[in-house]
Coordinates of C-alpha atoms and ligand atoms in Angstrom, one line a residue:
X1 CA -66.5 -41.3 -29.1
X2 CA -63.7 -38.8 -28.8
X3 CA -64.4 -35.1 -28.8
X4 CA -63.9 -33.5 -32.3
X5 CA -60.6 -31.6 -32.4
X6 CA -61.2 -27.9 -33.2
X7 CA -58.3 -25.8 -34.5
X8 CA -58.5 -22.1 -33.8
X9 CA -56.8 -19.7 -36.2
X10 CA -56.4 -16.0 -36.5
X11 CA -57.2 -14.3 -39.8
X12 CA -54.2 -12.6 -41.5
X13 CA -54.0 -8.9 -40.6
X14 CA -55.2 -7.8 -43.9
X15 CA -58.2 -10.0 -43.7
X16 CA -59.0 -8.6 -40.3
X17 CA -58.8 -5.1 -41.6
X18 CA -61.0 -6.0 -44.6
X19 CA -63.6 -7.7 -42.4
X20 CA -63.7 -4.7 -40.0
X21 CA -64.6 -2.5 -43.0
X22 CA -67.1 -5.0 -44.3
X23 CA -68.8 -5.6 -41.0
X24 CA -69.1 -1.9 -40.1
X25 CA -69.8 -0.8 -43.6
X26 CA -72.9 1.4 -44.2
X27 CA -72.8 0.1 -47.7
X28 CA -76.3 0.0 -49.0
X29 CA -75.9 -2.7 -51.6
X30 CA -75.2 -5.4 -49.1
X31 CA -77.0 -7.8 -51.4
X32 CA -73.8 -8.3 -53.4
X33 CA -72.7 -10.9 -50.9
X34 CA -75.2 -13.2 -52.8
X35 CA -73.5 -12.5 -56.1
X36 CA -70.1 -13.3 -54.5
X37 CA -71.1 -16.6 -53.0
X38 CA -72.8 -17.7 -56.1
X39 CA -69.8 -16.7 -58.2
X40 CA -67.6 -18.8 -55.9
X41 CA -69.9 -21.8 -56.3
X42 CA -69.9 -21.3 -60.0
X43 CA -66.0 -21.1 -60.1
X44 CA -65.8 -24.3 -58.0
X45 CA -68.1 -26.0 -60.6
X46 CA -66.1 -24.7 -63.5
X47 CA -62.9 -26.1 -61.9
X48 CA -64.6 -29.4 -61.4
X49 CA -65.8 -29.6 -64.9
X50 CA -62.3 -28.9 -66.1
X51 CA -60.8 -31.6 -63.9
X52 CA -63.4 -34.0 -65.3
X53 CA -62.0 -33.3 -68.7
X54 CA -58.6 -34.3 -67.5
X55 CA -60.1 -37.7 -66.6
X56 CA -58.9 -37.6 -63.0
X57 CA -60.5 -39.8 -60.5
X58 CA -63.3 -37.8 -58.9
X59 CA -65.2 -38.5 -55.7
X60 CA -69.0 -38.5 -56.1
X61 CA -68.6 -38.4 -59.8
X62 CA -72.3 -38.5 -60.6
X63 CA -73.4 -35.5 -58.7
X64 CA -75.0 -32.8 -60.9
X65 CA -73.0 -29.6 -61.6
X66 CA -75.5 -27.2 -60.1
X67 CA -75.9 -24.6 -57.4
X68 CA -78.6 -24.8 -54.8
X69 CA -79.7 -21.9 -52.6
X70 CA -82.1 -22.3 -49.8
X71 CA -83.5 -19.8 -47.4
X72 CA -85.0 -20.4 -44.0
X73 CA -87.0 -17.6 -42.5
X74 CA -87.3 -19.6 -39.3
X75 CA -83.6 -20.0 -38.7
X76 CA -82.8 -16.7 -40.4
X77 CA -80.3 -18.3 -42.7
X78 CA -79.4 -18.4 -46.4
X79 CA -77.4 -21.4 -47.6
X80 CA -75.4 -21.9 -50.8
X81 CA -74.6 -25.4 -51.9
X82 CA -72.4 -26.5 -54.8
X83 CA -71.0 -29.9 -55.9
X84 CA -67.8 -28.3 -57.1
X85 CA -64.2 -29.1 -56.2
X86 CA -64.4 -28.3 -52.5
X87 CA -61.4 -27.3 -50.4
X88 CA -58.7 -29.2 -48.5
X89 CA -57.5 -28.1 -45.1
X90 CA -54.6 -26.2 -46.6
X91 CA -56.9 -24.5 -49.1
X92 CA -59.4 -23.5 -46.4
X93 CA -56.5 -21.9 -44.5
X94 CA -55.2 -20.1 -47.5
X95 CA -58.5 -19.2 -49.2
X96 CA -60.6 -18.2 -46.3
X97 CA -57.9 -17.0 -43.9
X98 CA -55.6 -14.8 -46.0
X99 CA -56.1 -12.5 -48.9
X100 CA -54.7 -14.7 -51.6
X101 CA -56.7 -13.0 -54.3
X102 CA -55.2 -10.0 -55.9
X103 CA -58.5 -8.3 -56.2
X104 CA -59.1 -8.2 -52.5
X105 CA -55.5 -7.2 -51.8
X106 CA -55.8 -4.2 -54.1
X107 CA -59.0 -3.3 -52.5
X108 CA -57.3 -3.1 -49.1
X109 CA -54.4 -1.1 -50.6
X110 CA -56.9 1.2 -52.3
X111 CA -58.6 1.8 -49.0
X112 CA -55.3 2.8 -47.4
X113 CA -54.7 5.5 -50.0
X114 CA -58.3 6.6 -50.6
X115 CA -60.3 9.0 -48.6
X116 CA -63.6 7.6 -49.8
X117 CA -65.8 5.4 -47.7
X118 CA -64.9 1.7 -47.8
X119 CA -68.5 1.1 -49.0
X120 CA -68.0 2.8 -52.3
X121 CA -65.0 0.6 -53.0
X122 CA -66.8 -2.5 -52.0
X123 CA -69.3 -1.8 -54.7
X124 CA -66.6 -1.3 -57.3
X125 CA -64.5 -4.3 -56.6
X126 CA -66.5 -6.8 -54.7
X127 CA -64.6 -8.3 -51.8
X128 CA -65.3 -11.9 -52.5
X129 CA -66.2 -14.4 -49.7
X130 CA -65.6 -11.9 -46.9
X131 CA -68.5 -9.8 -48.1
X132 CA -70.8 -12.3 -46.4
X133 CA -69.9 -10.7 -43.1
X134 CA -71.8 -7.6 -44.2
X135 CA -74.9 -9.5 -43.3
X136 CA -73.8 -12.4 -41.1
X137 CA -73.5 -13.1 -37.4
X138 CA -71.8 -16.3 -38.2
X139 CA -70.7 -18.1 -41.4
X140 CA -70.2 -21.9 -41.6
X141 CA -68.5 -23.5 -44.5
X142 CA -68.9 -27.3 -44.9
X143 CA -66.6 -28.6 -47.6
X144 CA -65.1 -31.8 -49.1
X145 CA -62.6 -31.9 -51.8
X146 CA -63.1 -33.9 -55.1
X147 CA -60.3 -36.4 -54.4
X148 CA -61.3 -39.9 -53.3
X149 CA -59.5 -39.4 -50.0
X150 CA -60.4 -35.8 -49.2
X151 CA -61.5 -34.9 -45.6
X152 CA -64.8 -33.4 -44.8
X153 CA -64.2 -30.2 -43.0
X154 CA -66.1 -27.4 -41.3
X155 CA -64.9 -23.8 -41.2
X156 CA -66.7 -21.3 -38.9
X157 CA -66.3 -17.7 -38.0
X158 CA -68.2 -14.9 -36.4
X159 CA -66.1 -12.3 -38.0
X160 CA -64.3 -11.5 -34.8
X161 CA -60.8 -11.9 -36.1
X162 CA -60.6 -15.6 -35.7
X163 CA -62.0 -18.7 -37.4
X164 CA -62.1 -22.4 -36.5
X165 CA -61.6 -25.5 -38.5
X166 CA -62.8 -29.0 -37.5
X167 CA -63.5 -32.3 -39.1
X168 CA -67.1 -32.8 -40.2
X169 CA -69.4 -35.7 -40.8
X170 CA -71.1 -35.3 -44.2
X171 CA -69.7 -36.9 -47.2
X172 CA -70.9 -35.1 -50.3
X173 CA -68.4 -33.5 -52.6
X174 CA -68.3 -29.7 -52.8
X175 CA -69.1 -26.8 -50.5
X176 CA -72.0 -25.6 -48.5
X177 CA -72.0 -22.1 -47.0
X178 CA -74.5 -21.4 -44.3
X179 CA -74.9 -17.7 -43.6
X180 CA -76.6 -16.9 -40.3
X181 CA -78.1 -13.5 -40.8
X182 CA -77.9 -10.6 -38.5
X183 CA -81.1 -9.1 -37.2
X184 CA -80.8 -6.2 -39.6
X185 CA -80.3 -8.5 -42.6
X186 CA -83.4 -10.7 -42.2
X187 CA -84.6 -9.9 -45.7
X188 CA -82.0 -12.1 -47.2
X189 CA -83.9 -15.2 -45.9
X190 CA -87.0 -14.1 -47.9
X191 CA -87.1 -16.1 -51.1
X192 CA -88.8 -13.3 -53.0
X193 CA -86.1 -10.9 -52.2
X194 CA -83.4 -13.4 -53.0
X195 CA -85.0 -14.4 -56.3
X196 CA -84.8 -10.8 -57.5
X197 CA -81.2 -10.4 -56.4
X198 CA -80.3 -13.6 -58.3
X199 CA -82.0 -12.5 -61.4
X200 CA -80.2 -9.2 -61.2
X201 CA -76.7 -10.5 -60.8
X202 CA -76.5 -14.1 -61.6
X203 CA -78.7 -14.6 -64.7
X204 CA -75.6 -15.8 -66.6
X205 CA -74.2 -18.3 -64.3
X206 CA -73.3 -21.2 -66.6
X207 CA -74.8 -23.9 -64.2
X208 CA -78.4 -24.4 -63.1
X209 CA -79.0 -22.1 -60.2
X210 CA -81.9 -23.2 -58.0
X211 CA -83.6 -21.3 -55.2
X212 CA -85.5 -23.7 -52.9
X213 CA -85.7 -26.1 -55.8
X214 CA -86.9 -23.6 -58.5
X215 CA -84.5 -22.9 -61.3
X216 CA -83.7 -19.2 -61.6
X217 CA -81.4 -18.9 -64.6
X218 CA -81.2 -20.0 -68.2
X219 CA -77.7 -21.3 -68.5
X220 CA -77.0 -20.3 -72.0
X221 CA -73.7 -19.0 -73.3
X222 CA -74.6 -15.6 -74.6
X223 CA -71.5 -15.4 -76.8
X224 CA -72.7 -18.4 -78.9
X225 CA -75.9 -16.6 -79.8
X226 CA -76.6 -14.5 -82.8
X227 CA -75.8 -10.9 -81.9
X228 CA -79.0 -9.6 -83.6
X229 CA -81.0 -11.5 -81.0
X230 CA -79.2 -10.1 -78.0
X231 CA -80.4 -6.9 -76.3
X232 CA -78.2 -4.2 -74.8
X233 CA -79.5 -5.2 -71.4
X234 CA -78.5 -8.8 -71.9
X235 CA -75.0 -7.8 -73.0
X236 CA -74.7 -5.5 -70.0
X237 CA -76.0 -8.1 -67.6
X238 CA -73.6 -10.7 -68.9
X239 CA -70.6 -8.3 -68.7
X240 CA -71.5 -7.4 -65.1
X241 CA -71.8 -11.0 -64.2
X242 CA -68.5 -11.9 -65.8
X243 CA -66.5 -9.0 -64.3
X244 CA -68.3 -8.7 -61.0
X245 CA -68.9 -5.1 -61.6
X246 CA -71.7 -2.6 -61.9
X247 CA -70.6 -0.4 -64.8
X248 CA -71.9 -0.3 -68.4
X249 CA -69.2 -1.4 -70.8
X250 CA -68.1 1.5 -73.1
X251 CA -67.5 -0.8 -76.1
X252 CA -68.5 -4.3 -76.9
X253 CA -67.2 -6.3 -79.8
X254 CA -69.0 -9.6 -80.7
X255 CA -68.1 -11.7 -83.7
X256 CA -68.1 -15.1 -85.0
X257 CA -65.7 -16.6 -87.5
X258 CA -64.8 -20.0 -88.9
X259 CA -61.6 -19.2 -90.6
X260 CA -58.6 -19.2 -90.0
X261 CA -59.9 -20.8 -86.9
X262 CA -63.3 -21.4 -85.4
X263 CA -64.0 -18.7 -82.8
X264 CA -66.9 -16.9 -81.0
X265 CA -65.5 -13.8 -79.5
X266 CA -67.2 -11.3 -77.2
X267 CA -65.0 -8.5 -75.9
X268 CA -65.8 -5.6 -73.6
X269 CA -64.0 -2.4 -72.8
X270 CA -65.0 -1.3 -69.2
X271 CA -66.0 2.1 -68.2
X272 CA -62.9 2.8 -66.3
X273 CA -59.2 1.9 -66.4
X274 CA -58.4 0.4 -63.1
X275 CA -54.7 0.6 -63.7
X276 CA -54.9 4.3 -64.2
X277 CA -56.8 4.6 -61.0
X278 CA -53.9 3.1 -59.2
X279 CA -55.0 -0.5 -58.7
X280 CA -51.9 -2.2 -60.1
X281 CA -51.3 -4.1 -63.2
X282 CA -54.3 -6.0 -64.6
X283 CA -54.3 -9.7 -65.3
X284 CA -55.7 -11.0 -68.6
X285 CA -59.4 -11.2 -68.2
X286 CA -60.7 -12.6 -71.4
X287 CA -61.5 -16.2 -70.6
X288 CA -60.7 -19.0 -73.0
X289 CA -63.5 -21.6 -73.6
X290 CA -64.0 -24.6 -75.8
X291 CA -67.6 -25.2 -76.6
X292 CA -68.8 -23.4 -73.4
X293 CA -66.3 -25.2 -71.2
X294 CA -63.9 -22.8 -69.5
X295 CA -60.3 -23.8 -70.2
X296 CA -58.5 -20.9 -68.6
X297 CA -60.0 -17.8 -67.1
X298 CA -56.8 -15.8 -67.3
X299 CA -54.9 -17.1 -70.3
X300 CA -51.5 -15.5 -70.7
X301 CA -50.9 -15.6 -74.5
X302 CA -54.4 -15.5 -75.8
X303 CA -54.1 -11.7 -76.4
X304 CA -51.1 -9.4 -76.5
X305 CA -50.2 -7.8 -73.1
X306 CA -51.4 -4.4 -74.0
X307 CA -54.9 -5.7 -74.5
X308 CA -55.1 -6.7 -70.8
X309 CA -57.8 -4.0 -70.2
X310 CA -60.4 -6.2 -72.1
X311 CA -62.9 -8.4 -70.5
X312 CA -64.9 -11.2 -72.1
X313 CA -64.9 -14.6 -73.7
X314 CA -63.1 -16.4 -76.5
X315 CA -64.7 -19.7 -77.4
X316 CA -63.0 -21.9 -79.9
X317 CA -64.3 -25.4 -80.8
X318 CA -61.0 -26.1 -82.4
X319 CA -59.3 -26.2 -79.0
X320 CA -59.0 -29.8 -77.8
X321 CA -60.8 -30.2 -74.5
X322 CA -58.2 -32.3 -72.8
X323 CA -55.3 -29.9 -73.4
X324 CA -53.4 -28.8 -70.3
X325 CA -53.2 -25.2 -69.4
X326 CA -49.5 -25.2 -69.7
X327 CA -49.3 -26.6 -73.3
X328 CA -52.3 -24.3 -74.0
X329 CA -50.1 -21.2 -73.5
X330 CA -47.7 -22.1 -76.3
X331 CA -50.0 -23.8 -78.7
X332 CA -50.1 -22.6 -82.3
X333 CA -53.9 -22.5 -82.0
X334 CA -53.6 -19.8 -79.3
X335 CA -51.2 -17.9 -81.5
X336 CA -53.6 -18.0 -84.4
X337 CA -56.4 -16.8 -82.1
X338 CA -54.2 -14.1 -80.8
X339 CA -53.4 -12.7 -84.2
X340 CA -56.8 -13.0 -85.6
X341 CA -58.6 -11.4 -82.7
X342 CA -56.0 -8.6 -82.2
X343 CA -56.3 -7.5 -85.9
X344 CA -60.0 -7.5 -85.8
X345 CA -60.2 -5.6 -82.5
X346 CA -57.9 -2.9 -83.7
X347 CA -60.0 -2.6 -86.9
X348 CA -63.1 -2.4 -84.7
X349 CA -61.6 0.5 -82.6
X350 CA -60.6 2.3 -85.8
X351 CA -64.1 2.0 -87.1
X352 CA -65.5 3.2 -83.8
X353 CA -63.3 6.2 -83.8
X354 CA -64.7 7.2 -87.2
X355 CA -68.3 6.6 -86.3
X356 CA -68.1 8.4 -83.0
X357 CA -64.9 10.4 -82.5
X358 CA -66.1 11.9 -79.3
X359 CA -66.6 8.5 -77.5
X360 CA -63.4 7.4 -78.9
X361 CA -61.6 10.5 -77.5
X362 CA -63.1 9.6 -74.2
X363 CA -61.9 6.0 -74.5
X364 CA -58.5 7.3 -75.6
X365 CA -58.2 9.6 -72.6
X366 CA -58.6 6.6 -70.2
X367 CA -57.2 3.7 -72.2
X368 CA -54.8 5.5 -74.6
X369 CA -51.9 4.3 -72.5
X370 CA -52.5 0.7 -73.6
X371 CA -52.5 1.7 -77.3
X372 CA -49.2 3.5 -76.8
X373 CA -47.8 0.5 -75.0
X374 CA -48.9 -1.6 -78.0
X375 CA -47.2 0.7 -80.5
X376 CA -44.0 0.5 -78.4
X377 CA -44.1 -3.3 -77.8
X378 CA -46.2 -5.1 -80.3
X379 CA -44.2 -5.1 -83.5
X380 CA -46.6 -7.3 -85.3
X381 CA -49.5 -4.8 -85.0
X382 CA -47.6 -1.6 -84.8
X383 CA -48.6 -0.4 -88.2
X384 CA -52.2 -0.9 -87.6
X385 CA -52.0 0.5 -84.1
X386 CA -50.4 3.8 -85.1
X387 CA -53.7 4.7 -86.7
X388 CA -55.3 4.6 -83.3
X389 CA -53.0 7.2 -81.8
X390 CA -54.5 10.6 -81.1
X391 CA -52.9 13.9 -80.0
X392 CA -53.6 17.5 -79.2
X393 CA -52.2 19.8 -81.7
X394 CA -51.4 23.5 -82.3
X395 CA -54.3 23.8 -84.7
X396 CA -56.9 22.4 -82.3
X397 CA -58.5 23.6 -79.1
X398 CA -57.3 21.9 -76.0
X399 CA -59.0 18.5 -75.7
X400 CA -59.6 18.1 -79.5
X401 CA -57.6 15.3 -80.9
X402 CA -55.9 14.6 -84.3
X403 CA -54.6 11.4 -85.7
X404 CA -51.5 11.1 -87.9
X405 CA -53.8 10.8 -90.8
X406 CA -55.5 14.1 -89.9
X407 CA -52.1 15.7 -89.5
X408 CA -51.0 14.6 -92.9
X409 CA -54.1 15.9 -94.6
X410 CA -53.4 19.3 -93.1
X411 CA -49.8 19.5 -94.2
X412 CA -48.6 22.1 -96.8
X413 CA -47.2 20.7 -100.0
X414 CA -43.6 21.4 -99.2
X415 CA -43.7 20.1 -95.6
X416 CA -41.5 17.1 -95.3
X417 CA -41.7 16.2 -91.7
X418 CA -44.2 15.7 -88.8
X419 CA -43.4 17.9 -85.8
X420 CA -44.2 17.3 -82.2
X421 CA -43.3 18.9 -79.0
X422 CA -43.2 17.4 -75.5
X423 CA -44.3 19.7 -72.7
X424 CA -45.7 19.5 -69.2
X425 CA -49.0 21.2 -70.1
X426 CA -51.0 23.0 -72.8
X427 CA -50.3 26.5 -71.7
X428 CA -46.6 25.8 -71.2
X429 CA -46.3 24.5 -74.8
X430 CA -48.4 27.4 -76.2
X431 CA -45.8 29.8 -74.7
X432 CA -42.8 27.8 -75.6
X433 CA -40.2 29.6 -77.7
X434 CA -39.9 26.5 -79.7
X435 CA -43.4 27.2 -81.1
X436 CA -42.5 30.6 -82.5
X437 CA -41.2 29.5 -85.8
X438 CA -44.0 27.0 -86.4
X439 CA -46.6 29.6 -85.5
X440 CA -45.0 32.1 -87.9
X441 CA -44.9 29.5 -90.7
X442 CA -48.4 28.2 -89.8
X443 CA -47.1 24.6 -89.5
X444 CA -49.0 22.3 -87.3
X445 CA -47.2 20.8 -84.2
X446 CA -48.5 17.8 -82.3
X447 CA -48.5 18.4 -78.6
X448 CA -47.6 15.6 -76.2
X449 CA -47.4 15.7 -72.5
X450 CA -45.9 12.4 -71.3
X451 CA -42.6 10.7 -71.8
X452 CA -44.3 7.6 -73.1
X453 CA -45.7 9.7 -76.0
X454 CA -42.2 10.8 -76.9
X455 CA -41.1 7.2 -76.6
X456 CA -43.8 6.3 -79.0
X457 CA -42.8 9.0 -81.4
X458 CA -39.2 7.9 -81.5
X459 CA -40.2 4.3 -81.8
X460 CA -42.2 5.0 -84.8
X461 CA -39.7 7.5 -86.2
X462 CA -41.8 7.9 -89.3
X463 CA -45.4 7.7 -90.5
X464 CA -46.3 7.2 -94.1
X465 CA -42.7 8.0 -95.1
X466 CA -42.7 11.3 -93.3
X467 CA -40.1 11.6 -90.6
X468 CA -41.4 12.3 -87.1
X469 CA -39.2 14.9 -85.4
X470 CA -39.2 16.8 -82.2
X471 CA -39.7 20.5 -82.7
X472 CA -37.1 21.3 -80.1
X473 CA -34.2 19.4 -81.7
X474 CA -34.8 20.1 -85.3
X475 CA -32.3 22.4 -86.9
X476 CA -34.8 24.7 -88.5
X477 CA -32.4 27.7 -88.8
X478 CA -30.3 25.6 -91.2
X479 CA -33.1 25.0 -93.6
X480 CA -33.2 28.6 -94.7
X481 CA -30.3 31.0 -94.1
X482 CA -31.0 33.8 -91.7
X483 CA -32.2 36.7 -93.6
X484 CA -29.7 39.0 -92.0
X485 CA -26.1 37.9 -91.7
X486 CA -25.1 38.4 -88.0
X487 CA -23.2 41.5 -87.3
X488 CA -19.7 41.4 -85.8
X489 CA -21.1 42.6 -82.5
X490 CA -23.7 39.8 -82.4
X491 CA -21.1 37.2 -83.4
X492 CA -18.8 38.5 -80.6
X493 CA -21.7 38.3 -78.1
X494 CA -22.3 34.6 -79.1
X495 CA -18.7 33.7 -78.7
X496 CA -18.5 35.5 -75.3
X497 CA -21.7 33.8 -74.1
X498 CA -20.3 30.4 -75.0
X499 CA -17.3 31.2 -72.9
X500 CA -19.4 32.3 -69.9
X501 CA -21.7 29.3 -70.1
X502 CA -18.9 26.8 -70.7
X503 CA -19.7 23.1 -71.0
X504 CA -23.4 23.4 -70.6
X505 CA -23.9 24.7 -74.1
X506 CA -22.8 23.1 -77.2
X507 CA -23.2 26.2 -79.3
X508 CA -24.5 29.7 -79.2
X509 CA -25.8 31.2 -82.4
X510 CA -28.0 33.9 -83.8
X511 CA -31.4 32.5 -84.4
X512 CA -33.4 32.6 -87.5
X513 CA -36.6 31.2 -85.9
X514 CA -37.2 33.2 -82.8
X515 CA -39.9 35.9 -82.9
X516 CA -40.8 37.0 -79.4
X517 CA -38.3 35.3 -77.1
X518 CA -34.9 36.8 -76.5
X519 CA -33.2 33.3 -76.3
X520 CA -34.2 29.7 -76.6
X521 CA -32.6 26.4 -75.8
X522 CA -32.7 23.4 -78.2
X523 CA -31.8 19.8 -77.7
X524 CA -28.7 19.3 -79.7
X525 CA -28.2 15.7 -78.6
X526 CA -29.2 13.5 -81.6
X527 CA -28.9 10.3 -79.5
X528 CA -31.3 11.2 -76.8
X529 CA -34.5 13.2 -76.6
X530 CA -35.2 15.5 -73.6
X531 CA -38.0 13.2 -72.6
X532 CA -35.7 10.2 -72.4
X533 CA -33.3 12.2 -70.3
X534 CA -36.1 13.2 -68.0
X535 CA -37.0 9.5 -67.6
X536 CA -33.4 8.5 -66.9
X537 CA -33.0 11.2 -64.3
X538 CA -36.2 10.1 -62.7
X539 CA -35.1 6.5 -62.6
X540 CA -31.7 7.2 -61.1
X541 CA -31.5 10.7 -59.6
X542 CA -27.7 10.6 -59.5
X543 CA -27.4 9.6 -63.1
X544 CA -24.9 11.6 -65.2
X545 CA -27.1 12.4 -68.1
X546 CA -25.5 14.8 -70.6
X547 CA -27.7 17.8 -71.1
X548 CA -26.0 19.6 -74.0
X549 CA -28.2 22.1 -75.5
X550 CA -27.8 24.7 -78.2
X551 CA -28.7 28.3 -77.3
X552 CA -30.1 30.6 -79.9
X553 CA -30.4 34.3 -79.4
X554 CA -32.9 36.6 -81.0
X555 CA -30.8 39.5 -82.3
X556 CA -33.9 41.6 -82.8
X557 CA -34.9 41.5 -79.2
X558 CA -34.4 44.5 -77.0
X559 CA -32.9 42.4 -74.2
X560 CA -30.2 41.1 -76.4
X561 CA -29.4 44.6 -77.7
X562 CA -29.2 45.8 -74.1
X563 CA -27.0 42.9 -73.2
X564 CA -24.5 44.1 -75.8
X565 CA -24.3 47.5 -74.2
X566 CA -24.3 46.2 -70.6
X567 CA -21.4 44.0 -71.6
X568 CA -19.4 47.1 -72.6
X569 CA -20.0 48.8 -69.2
X570 CA -20.0 45.9 -66.7
X571 CA -18.9 42.6 -68.0
X572 CA -19.5 40.8 -64.7
X573 CA -23.1 41.9 -64.6
X574 CA -23.5 40.9 -68.2
X575 CA -22.2 37.5 -67.3
X576 CA -24.8 37.1 -64.6
X577 CA -27.6 38.2 -67.0
X578 CA -26.3 35.7 -69.6
X579 CA -26.5 32.9 -67.0
X580 CA -30.0 34.0 -66.2
X581 CA -31.1 34.1 -69.9
X582 CA -29.7 30.7 -70.3
X583 CA -31.7 29.4 -67.3
X584 CA -34.8 31.1 -68.5
X585 CA -34.3 29.3 -71.8
X586 CA -33.9 26.0 -70.1
X587 CA -37.0 26.6 -68.0
X588 CA -39.1 27.6 -71.0
X589 CA -38.0 24.5 -72.9
X590 CA -38.8 22.3 -70.0
X591 CA -35.1 21.3 -69.6
X592 CA -34.5 22.8 -66.2
X593 CA -33.7 20.4 -63.5
X594 CA -33.3 22.6 -60.5
X595 CA -35.1 25.9 -60.7
X596 CA -34.1 26.8 -57.1
X597 CA -30.8 28.4 -58.2
X598 CA -32.6 31.0 -60.2
X599 CA -34.2 33.1 -57.4
X600 CA -30.9 34.1 -55.7
X601 CA -29.4 35.2 -59.0
X602 CA -32.4 37.3 -59.9
X603 CA -32.0 39.2 -56.7
X604 CA -28.4 39.9 -57.3
X605 CA -29.2 41.1 -60.8
X606 CA -31.8 43.5 -59.5
X607 CA -29.4 44.8 -57.0
X608 CA -26.7 45.5 -59.5
X609 CA -28.9 46.9 -62.2
X610 CA -29.6 49.8 -59.8
X611 CA -25.9 50.8 -60.1
X612 CA -25.4 50.6 -63.9
Ligands
ADP701 P1 -62.1 -15.1 -55.4 O1 -63.3 -15.9 -55.7 O2 -62.0 -13.9 -56.2 O3 -60.8 -15.9 -55.5 P2 -63.1 -15.1 -52.8 O4 -62.8 -14.3 -51.5 O5 -64.5 -15.0 -53.3 O6 -62.1 -14.6 -53.9 O7 -62.8 -16.6 -52.5 C1 -61.5 -17.0 -52.1 C2 -61.2 -18.4 -52.5 O8 -61.9 -19.3 -51.7 C3 -61.5 -18.8 -53.9 O9 -60.5 -18.4 -54.8 C4 -61.6 -20.3 -53.8 O10 -60.3 -20.9 -53.9 C5 -62.1 -20.5 -52.4 N1 -63.6 -20.7 -52.4 C6 -64.5 -19.9 -52.0 N2 -65.7 -20.4 -52.2 C7 -65.6 -21.7 -52.6 C8 -66.4 -22.8 -53.0 N3 -67.8 -22.7 -52.9 N4 -65.8 -23.9 -53.4 C9 -64.5 -24.0 -53.5 N5 -63.6 -23.1 -53.2 C10 -64.2 -21.9 -52.8
MG702 MG1 -65.1 -15.1 -55.4

């Protein structure tokens, strides 16, 4: 007999880094490697079950779809066996040699950025197969693919940066993973310890899960049960199993319906928004099932894009079992599911916001971005979605939120429009000259802080027939004539300031809305809001974005009165002051691009003022 040929390979750099972290981790919950290996076995069985539906030729067709775990205290091993799809040589190289999975990749990226210990992150994300090296001296994977002519292969690694692949002798379909435990991880060969861990993490594996022959789980599909019979613990356990996580879902939405289409739906909103924490764009994570059989765990069109923060299950008996994933994506059934589920989910959120505004506010703080994205992109549901928007407002304390509905109910009889103001922060907006008029008139203004909010406002453009307008571009002075007609002196000052400031201002006029500020700048560009301009400049720093503003002066303010007299004595100095007032106005309005020029000018003003 010839010697078995063994190929030696190096792990991809990222895997090596990941394994270093995993091996040296002081992470206390090392037990999660069991959850990870069970979940891989379960995935492999799901895939096989799916392939069976497609009526492909399958090797070892009659093997039961189950997972067997065995422990040996003597050998100090724990072994995971499944009769799933197995892996080819190429798959072994890719799946257990690189980081193909986006979850592990973002884990590594998160580690680079983060200052926390790797262990905390392992707990939050799970690191898949490689987590076995938290407890292993050596891991062996025996595998055989489901195709008639697949090879039987053995993969082995001691976690030292390399792995080996050679041909094996067995001939069962599927995968067996033998974990040889480190001295300090002996407890994982004790069946009593392992049983507890399986019950904790893997109670909802949809295949029989056996430990040394004894079945551990009940393989029921929780989403098909009546919700009155399901405890919070069961829901939580199912959620954690499905998402490989440890958190408690903040919302769950479980319903059953027969029309317009048969569906059992169980949706969860997680505790945290991973996108917001910087882990990259989420993939759809509501799996599509047909009578408990997983059709697609990450279906693209099942729900609108903005709902990608949801986890859970949609099971519809109307979906034909032998449909291919590709046709699935465009099928009219999926469109019907999409529309029915989305509508109900939005209604559910609205209801939750009424029942418990505080929890909803908390949800909105973390997941509000998705709602806004929905308003901006999901035309079909925009009208329903706008009811889910929440804002800070001039009538509320920082952190308290109002809806459009709340805003409308607080409006005076003669108020025709809804006002909002974009700013960088609460105290900046409170002190903005743009607020003076509204404060004086006791008109509520919605405060927004991010360009996406402004984008949402301009996308909506009205709510309940009331126009939504930015408080910095509205021509409020024109609504009621200024009480005092400007004097000749004031008119002349305006004309002169326009000359001094040149192209940068569209117009300088005496204000009828300013109370405390000497001057204020307003966006006089009807085509583009200041927020949009900010975005455009951010995207392309060299972009020529027009920044025409209107300057209003407060003729009652001492500074303006002084400016008139300074202009008579020293026009040059008055010019510098006018420039400065203009910059101050831009700064206060949040329009200033480059505040650096200001400092030098202030110094020269101070110098010259000494000599007036
Ligand atoms: P994930 O399960 O999130 O994809 P893992 O690191 O746990 O990441 O596993 C990597 C890949 O290895 C899996 O996607 C799968 O293709 C393959 N794999 C792991 N275990 C098995 C198994 N028991 N049977 C078949 N394939 C497996
Ligand atoms: Mg996995």
